């Protein structure tokens, strides 16, 4: 059964981990699942439809996931309907994800430029609709959703864009409450997402600036959405998906999860990969997250220089 139908029938809001390039990879998603249980949906980092169609090994590896991570939605980006439909078919046949999401919100020039993908599709709603129709025509037995923003420059663009996606057959839409031009500046506008929710029949998932359990409740209240999607609020903070565990949070628990994540990262990316794990350490040890830790500045600076698992273990040993 569609995970969305299941959730909606259960009358519980959908909680989702947002897709984040270079962050919501296999190791991080697995840590989130192990830490917080099965009450949320994982959206994996975006993958290039073109690279999938060309059977690029690295990209296909990015889409691979462990059974324990389910429900997992794989996100693809591209600017050409035929290629996106082919990519959707390939990843469905290879990995059987629980959903496929189309990126129509990424503002990064590498994506919006020559490829004319991501947020660029909001400037060409007809093309966006053609893309949804092409992927739906593959008749895959899973939901095909779209993740987008409020618009390219005007936050009210979504009021006409989202209905077009629905008419084209999208099974759901996640909306980041900012325009492309805003990037990450200002505050996400949850009120407009609430207006979209009233217009559409398909599930709407609200996204942007949700950093705590209280924010989840507040955002659901304001938007009336079917669920929320959490991005940066989950980085270094897989506990956000599990209110019960949050209460027992301690430095010991932090060190345990960081070590587990680091081991998975190392296993996945190879012996030299502790350098790329530093970006996760920066989130785990962000000032506002470890307020009560003594010597945090020194610890953080040491963490930002680690090269090996042994170095990480030594630092964590000291804080436990
Ligand atoms: C490091 C990073 C990478 C991201 N990569 C993607 C991506 O691959 N696909 C996508 O649709 N959005 C991507 N986003 C946007 C997030 O999914 C989300 O919409 C945005 O961060 C706002 O939500 P938040 O305030 O909860 O972080 C990315 C955001 C960040 C910070």
Short mmCIF file of C-alpha atoms and ligand atoms in Angstrom, two decimals:
data_model
loop_
_atom_site.label_atom_id
_atom_site.label_comp_id
_atom_site.label_asym_id
_atom_site.label_seq_id
_atom_site.Cartn_x
_atom_site.Cartn_y
_atom_site.Cartn_z
CA UNK A 1 0.00 0.00 0.00
CA UNK A 2 1.14 3.54 -0.65
CA UNK A 3 2.92 4.73 2.48
CA UNK A 4 0.98 7.98 2.15
CA UNK A 5 -2.41 6.28 2.04
CA UNK A 6 -1.36 4.22 5.03
CA UNK A 7 -0.36 7.28 6.98
CA UNK A 8 -3.42 9.27 6.07
CA UNK A 9 -5.68 6.36 7.05
CA UNK A 10 -3.88 6.19 10.38
CA UNK A 11 -4.84 9.88 10.83
CA UNK A 12 -1.30 10.63 11.98
CA UNK A 13 0.61 13.38 10.21
CA UNK A 14 3.37 12.28 7.83
CA UNK A 15 6.78 13.17 9.22
CA UNK A 16 9.57 13.16 6.66
CA UNK A 17 13.31 13.59 6.56
CA UNK A 18 13.99 16.12 3.76
CA UNK A 19 16.25 15.20 0.87
CA UNK A 20 19.64 16.87 1.34
CA UNK A 21 22.50 16.46 -1.14
CA UNK A 22 25.63 14.98 0.44
CA UNK A 23 23.81 14.57 3.74
CA UNK A 24 20.81 12.20 3.50
CA UNK A 25 22.94 9.35 2.25
CA UNK A 26 22.73 5.70 3.31
CA UNK A 27 24.73 6.02 6.55
CA UNK A 28 22.86 9.08 7.86
CA UNK A 29 19.41 7.75 6.92
CA UNK A 30 20.18 4.46 8.60
CA UNK A 31 21.26 6.24 11.77
CA UNK A 32 18.01 8.23 11.77
CA UNK A 33 15.99 5.04 11.40
CA UNK A 34 17.92 3.17 14.10
CA UNK A 35 17.70 6.11 16.49
CA UNK A 36 14.08 7.10 15.99
CA UNK A 37 12.14 4.06 14.79
CA UNK A 38 9.75 3.74 11.87
CA UNK A 39 7.42 6.70 12.38
CA UNK A 40 8.85 8.85 9.58
CA UNK A 41 9.57 8.70 5.84
CA UNK A 42 13.07 9.08 4.46
CA UNK A 43 13.67 11.18 1.37
CA UNK A 44 17.15 10.38 0.09
CA UNK A 45 19.44 12.99 -1.50
CA UNK A 46 18.69 13.98 -5.09
CA UNK A 47 20.17 11.89 -7.90
CA UNK A 48 20.65 12.95 -11.52
CA UNK A 49 18.14 11.35 -13.90
CA UNK A 50 20.66 11.67 -16.71
CA UNK A 51 23.32 9.81 -14.73
CA UNK A 52 20.80 7.08 -13.82
CA UNK A 53 19.80 6.63 -17.45
CA UNK A 54 23.49 6.32 -18.36
CA UNK A 55 23.85 3.70 -15.62
CA UNK A 56 26.48 5.73 -13.81
CA UNK A 57 27.69 3.40 -11.08
CA UNK A 58 28.26 6.10 -8.45
CA UNK A 59 24.77 7.58 -8.93
CA UNK A 60 23.09 4.16 -8.81
CA UNK A 61 25.01 3.44 -5.63
CA UNK A 62 23.62 6.70 -4.17
CA UNK A 63 20.09 5.39 -4.77
CA UNK A 64 20.72 2.03 -3.14
CA UNK A 65 19.38 1.63 0.39
CA UNK A 66 19.15 -0.91 3.16
CA UNK A 67 15.79 -2.57 3.87
CA UNK A 68 15.82 -1.16 7.41
CA UNK A 69 15.59 2.39 6.00
CA UNK A 70 12.05 1.89 4.58
CA UNK A 71 9.85 3.74 3.85
CA UNK A 72 12.30 5.40 1.46
CA UNK A 73 11.51 7.90 -1.28
CA UNK A 74 14.20 8.38 -3.95
CA UNK A 75 14.44 11.87 -5.41
CA UNK A 76 15.53 12.55 -8.98
CA UNK A 77 16.32 15.77 -10.80
CA UNK A 78 16.45 16.58 -14.48
CA UNK A 79 14.99 18.89 -17.11
CA UNK A 80 13.77 16.46 -19.70
CA UNK A 81 10.55 14.48 -19.26
CA UNK A 82 11.60 11.41 -21.25
CA UNK A 83 14.89 11.04 -19.35
CA UNK A 84 13.18 11.54 -15.98
CA UNK A 85 10.58 8.88 -16.83
CA UNK A 86 13.31 6.46 -17.89
CA UNK A 87 15.26 7.15 -14.71
CA UNK A 88 12.15 6.59 -12.58
CA UNK A 89 11.56 3.23 -14.28
CA UNK A 90 15.21 2.19 -13.80
CA UNK A 91 15.37 3.02 -10.09
CA UNK A 92 11.98 1.43 -9.48
CA UNK A 93 13.07 -1.80 -11.17
CA UNK A 94 16.43 -1.83 -9.41
CA UNK A 95 15.59 -0.68 -5.88
CA UNK A 96 11.79 -0.79 -5.37
CA UNK A 97 11.63 2.45 -3.40
CA UNK A 98 8.39 3.35 -1.57
CA UNK A 99 8.05 6.50 -3.65
CA UNK A 100 9.78 8.64 -6.26
CA UNK A 101 10.04 12.40 -5.84
CA UNK A 102 10.84 14.97 -8.51
CA UNK A 103 13.04 17.88 -7.52
CA UNK A 104 11.41 21.16 -8.60
CA UNK A 105 12.90 23.40 -5.95
CA UNK A 106 16.69 23.22 -5.95
CA UNK A 107 18.15 26.74 -6.45
CA UNK A 108 21.77 25.70 -7.07
CA UNK A 109 23.12 27.01 -10.43
CA UNK A 110 24.55 23.58 -11.33
CA UNK A 111 20.96 22.26 -11.32
CA UNK A 112 19.02 25.31 -12.55
CA UNK A 113 21.54 26.21 -15.27
CA UNK A 114 22.16 24.08 -18.35
CA UNK A 115 20.12 21.17 -17.02
CA UNK A 116 17.14 23.52 -16.48
CA UNK A 117 16.06 21.31 -13.58
CA UNK A 118 15.12 21.97 -9.94
CA UNK A 119 13.61 25.42 -9.31
CA UNK A 120 13.79 26.33 -13.02
CA UNK A 121 10.76 24.12 -13.58
CA UNK A 122 8.65 26.59 -11.57
CA UNK A 123 9.31 29.11 -14.37
CA UNK A 124 7.86 26.67 -16.89
CA UNK A 125 4.78 25.11 -15.25
CA UNK A 126 3.69 23.43 -18.51
CA UNK A 127 7.00 21.59 -18.71
CA UNK A 128 6.72 20.64 -15.04
CA UNK A 129 3.30 19.13 -15.76
CA UNK A 130 4.64 17.25 -18.80
CA UNK A 131 7.35 15.75 -16.57
CA UNK A 132 4.82 14.56 -13.98
CA UNK A 133 2.63 13.07 -16.73
CA UNK A 134 5.59 11.29 -18.33
CA UNK A 135 6.63 9.65 -15.05
CA UNK A 136 3.03 8.75 -14.18
CA UNK A 137 2.70 7.14 -17.62
CA UNK A 138 5.26 4.56 -16.47
CA UNK A 139 2.48 3.23 -14.21
CA UNK A 140 4.77 2.49 -11.30
CA UNK A 141 2.83 1.16 -8.30
CA UNK A 142 4.24 3.81 -5.92
CA UNK A 143 3.46 7.48 -5.31
CA UNK A 144 5.10 10.04 -7.58
CA UNK A 145 5.52 13.26 -5.64
CA UNK A 146 7.05 16.68 -6.26
CA UNK A 147 9.16 18.79 -3.94
CA UNK A 148 9.07 22.47 -4.73
CA UNK A 149 9.23 25.99 -3.31
CA UNK A 150 6.71 28.84 -3.16
CA UNK A 151 7.83 30.16 -6.52
CA UNK A 152 10.79 31.51 -8.44
CA UNK A 153 10.46 35.09 -7.17
CA UNK A 154 6.83 35.56 -6.11
CA UNK A 155 5.60 33.43 -3.18
CA UNK A 156 2.11 33.28 -4.69
CA UNK A 157 3.28 31.39 -7.78
CA UNK A 158 2.66 28.14 -5.87
CA UNK A 159 -1.09 28.87 -5.85
CA UNK A 160 -1.27 28.16 -9.59
CA UNK A 161 1.76 25.85 -9.86
CA UNK A 162 0.63 23.24 -7.31
CA UNK A 163 -2.84 22.70 -8.90
CA UNK A 164 -1.13 22.06 -12.27
CA UNK A 165 1.02 19.37 -10.64
CA UNK A 166 -2.09 17.83 -9.12
CA UNK A 167 -3.93 17.85 -12.47
CA UNK A 168 -0.90 16.22 -14.09
CA UNK A 169 -1.26 13.32 -11.64
CA UNK A 170 1.21 14.06 -8.82
CA UNK A 171 0.34 11.99 -5.76
CA UNK A 172 1.61 14.56 -3.29
CA UNK A 173 3.63 17.72 -2.99
CA UNK A 174 6.18 18.92 -0.44
CA UNK A 175 6.57 22.67 -0.26
CA UNK A 176 9.54 24.58 1.15
CA UNK A 177 8.03 27.88 2.30
CA UNK A 178 10.50 30.14 0.46
CA UNK A 179 11.01 31.28 -3.13
CA UNK A 180 14.05 30.39 -5.21
CA UNK A 181 15.21 34.03 -5.03
CA UNK A 182 15.06 33.93 -1.24
CA UNK A 183 17.43 30.97 -1.09
CA UNK A 184 17.51 30.34 2.66
CA UNK A 185 17.03 33.96 3.73
CA UNK A 186 14.12 35.14 5.86
CA UNK A 187 11.60 32.84 7.48
CA UNK A 188 9.70 30.07 5.75
CA UNK A 189 6.12 31.19 5.10
CA UNK A 190 3.89 28.45 6.48
CA UNK A 191 0.69 30.48 5.91
CA UNK A 192 0.89 30.22 2.12
CA UNK A 193 1.41 26.48 2.43
CA UNK A 194 -1.86 26.47 4.39
CA UNK A 195 -3.63 28.15 1.44
CA UNK A 196 -2.22 25.53 -0.96
CA UNK A 197 -3.45 22.79 1.36
CA UNK A 198 -6.98 24.18 1.07
CA UNK A 199 -6.80 24.22 -2.75
CA UNK A 200 -5.42 20.71 -3.32
CA UNK A 201 -6.91 17.27 -2.79
CA UNK A 202 -3.57 15.42 -2.79
CA UNK A 203 -1.43 15.33 0.38
CA UNK A 204 0.60 18.45 1.11
CA UNK A 205 3.76 18.27 3.20
CA UNK A 206 5.03 21.51 4.72
CA UNK A 207 8.75 22.23 4.88
CA UNK A 208 11.07 24.95 6.13
CA UNK A 209 12.49 25.97 9.51
CA UNK A 210 11.17 23.06 11.57
CA UNK A 211 13.76 22.50 14.26
CA UNK A 212 11.93 20.95 17.20
CA UNK A 213 8.92 18.86 18.24
CA UNK A 214 7.13 22.12 19.10
CA UNK A 215 7.80 23.45 15.58
CA UNK A 216 6.23 20.29 14.11
CA UNK A 217 3.00 20.89 16.05
CA UNK A 218 3.03 24.61 15.30
CA UNK A 219 3.61 24.10 11.56
CA UNK A 220 0.83 21.48 11.34
CA UNK A 221 -1.51 23.86 13.13
CA UNK A 222 -0.75 26.81 10.84
CA UNK A 223 -0.70 24.90 7.56
CA UNK A 224 -3.29 22.20 8.24
CA UNK A 225 -0.92 20.11 6.09
CA UNK A 226 -0.90 16.32 5.93
CA UNK A 227 2.62 16.27 7.23
CA UNK A 228 5.91 18.03 7.74
CA UNK A 229 9.35 17.58 6.26
CA UNK A 230 12.46 18.31 8.30
CA UNK A 231 15.82 19.17 6.77
CA UNK A 232 18.50 21.02 8.71
CA UNK A 233 16.67 20.37 11.97
CA UNK A 234 17.52 16.67 11.57
CA UNK A 235 21.20 17.12 10.76
CA UNK A 236 23.22 15.98 13.76
CA UNK A 237 19.85 15.46 15.42
CA UNK A 238 18.16 12.16 14.46
CA UNK A 239 16.36 12.34 17.83
CA UNK A 240 14.02 14.96 16.37
CA UNK A 241 11.93 12.12 14.92
CA UNK A 242 11.45 10.51 18.30
CA UNK A 243 10.06 12.53 21.18
CA UNK A 244 10.42 9.65 23.63
CA UNK A 245 14.14 9.27 23.18
CA UNK A 246 14.75 12.98 23.26
CA UNK A 247 13.91 12.99 26.95
CA UNK A 248 16.73 10.56 27.67
CA UNK A 249 19.23 12.44 25.57
CA UNK A 250 22.67 12.59 27.15
CA UNK A 251 26.26 13.08 26.06
CA UNK A 252 26.64 9.33 26.29
CA UNK A 253 23.79 8.85 23.83
CA UNK A 254 25.27 11.55 21.58
CA UNK A 255 28.67 9.82 21.55
CA UNK A 256 27.06 6.43 20.88
CA UNK A 257 25.09 7.70 17.87
CA UNK A 258 28.03 9.69 16.48
CA UNK A 259 30.24 6.58 16.67
CA UNK A 260 27.61 4.40 15.00
CA UNK A 261 27.19 6.99 12.24
CA UNK A 262 30.97 7.29 11.78
CA UNK A 263 31.36 3.51 11.48
CA UNK A 264 28.61 3.33 8.84
CA UNK A 265 30.15 6.30 6.99
CA UNK A 266 33.57 4.65 6.98
CA UNK A 267 32.17 1.35 5.80
CA UNK A 268 30.27 3.11 3.00
CA UNK A 269 32.90 5.57 1.74
CA UNK A 270 36.18 3.87 2.58
CA UNK A 271 39.18 4.39 4.87
CA UNK A 272 39.91 8.02 3.90
CA UNK A 273 36.36 9.23 4.46
CA UNK A 274 36.62 10.55 8.01
CA UNK A 275 37.45 13.95 6.52
CA UNK A 276 34.01 14.07 4.87
CA UNK A 277 32.43 13.01 8.17
CA UNK A 278 33.50 16.34 9.70
CA UNK A 279 30.42 18.04 8.14
CA UNK A 280 28.18 15.75 10.24
CA UNK A 281 30.28 16.38 13.37
CA UNK A 282 29.76 20.11 12.91
CA UNK A 283 25.99 19.52 13.15
CA UNK A 284 26.13 17.03 16.05
CA UNK A 285 28.24 19.45 18.09
CA UNK A 286 26.54 22.73 17.14
CA UNK A 287 26.64 25.23 19.99
CA UNK A 288 22.89 25.26 20.69
CA UNK A 289 22.72 21.46 20.69
CA UNK A 290 25.42 20.80 23.30
CA UNK A 291 24.93 23.86 25.48
CA UNK A 292 25.90 22.11 28.71
CA UNK A 293 29.09 20.52 27.52
CA UNK A 294 32.21 21.93 29.11
CA UNK A 295 35.12 22.81 26.80
CA UNK A 296 32.87 22.59 23.76
CA UNK A 297 34.91 25.09 21.72
CA UNK A 298 38.08 23.06 22.09
CA UNK A 299 36.27 19.78 21.42
CA UNK A 300 34.65 21.15 18.30
CA UNK A 301 37.89 22.47 16.94
CA UNK A 302 39.55 19.06 17.55
CA UNK A 303 36.63 17.31 15.82
CA UNK A 304 37.00 19.53 12.76
CA UNK A 305 40.53 18.21 12.32
CA UNK A 306 40.03 14.46 12.60
CA UNK A 307 41.37 12.18 9.91
CA UNK A 308 40.86 8.74 11.44
CA UNK A 309 38.31 6.78 13.45
CA UNK A 310 40.86 6.42 16.23
CA UNK A 311 41.13 10.20 16.59
CA UNK A 312 37.34 10.46 16.76
CA UNK A 313 37.10 7.68 19.36
CA UNK A 314 39.70 9.39 21.55
CA UNK A 315 37.80 12.70 21.55
CA UNK A 316 34.47 11.01 22.25
CA UNK A 317 36.02 8.99 25.06
CA UNK A 318 36.89 12.25 26.81
CA UNK A 319 33.39 13.72 26.63
CA UNK A 320 31.54 10.61 27.78
C1 LIG B 1 22.75 20.68 2.55
C2 LIG B 1 21.40 20.71 1.89
C3 LIG B 1 21.17 19.93 0.78
C4 LIG B 1 19.91 19.93 0.16
N1 LIG B 1 19.67 19.09 -0.88
C5 LIG B 1 18.42 18.99 -1.39
C6 LIG B 1 18.10 17.99 -2.36
O1 LIG B 1 18.94 17.15 -2.73
N2 LIG B 1 16.82 17.97 -2.85
C7 LIG B 1 15.85 18.85 -2.43
O2 LIG B 1 14.71 18.79 -2.90
N3 LIG B 1 16.12 19.77 -1.48
C8 LIG B 1 17.37 19.85 -0.96
N4 LIG B 1 17.61 20.73 0.06
C9 LIG B 1 16.50 21.52 0.61
C10 LIG B 1 15.88 20.81 1.81
O3 LIG B 1 15.29 19.59 1.45
C11 LIG B 1 14.82 21.69 2.50
O4 LIG B 1 13.81 21.98 1.57
C12 LIG B 1 15.39 23.00 3.02
O5 LIG B 1 16.60 22.79 3.71
C13 LIG B 1 14.38 23.71 3.97
O6 LIG B 1 14.03 22.88 5.03
P1 LIG B 1 14.70 22.99 6.51
O7 LIG B 1 14.49 24.40 6.98
O8 LIG B 1 13.96 21.97 7.32
O9 LIG B 1 16.17 22.70 6.35
C14 LIG B 1 18.87 20.76 0.67
C15 LIG B 1 19.12 21.56 1.78
C16 LIG B 1 20.36 21.53 2.40
C17 LIG B 1 20.59 22.38 3.62
#
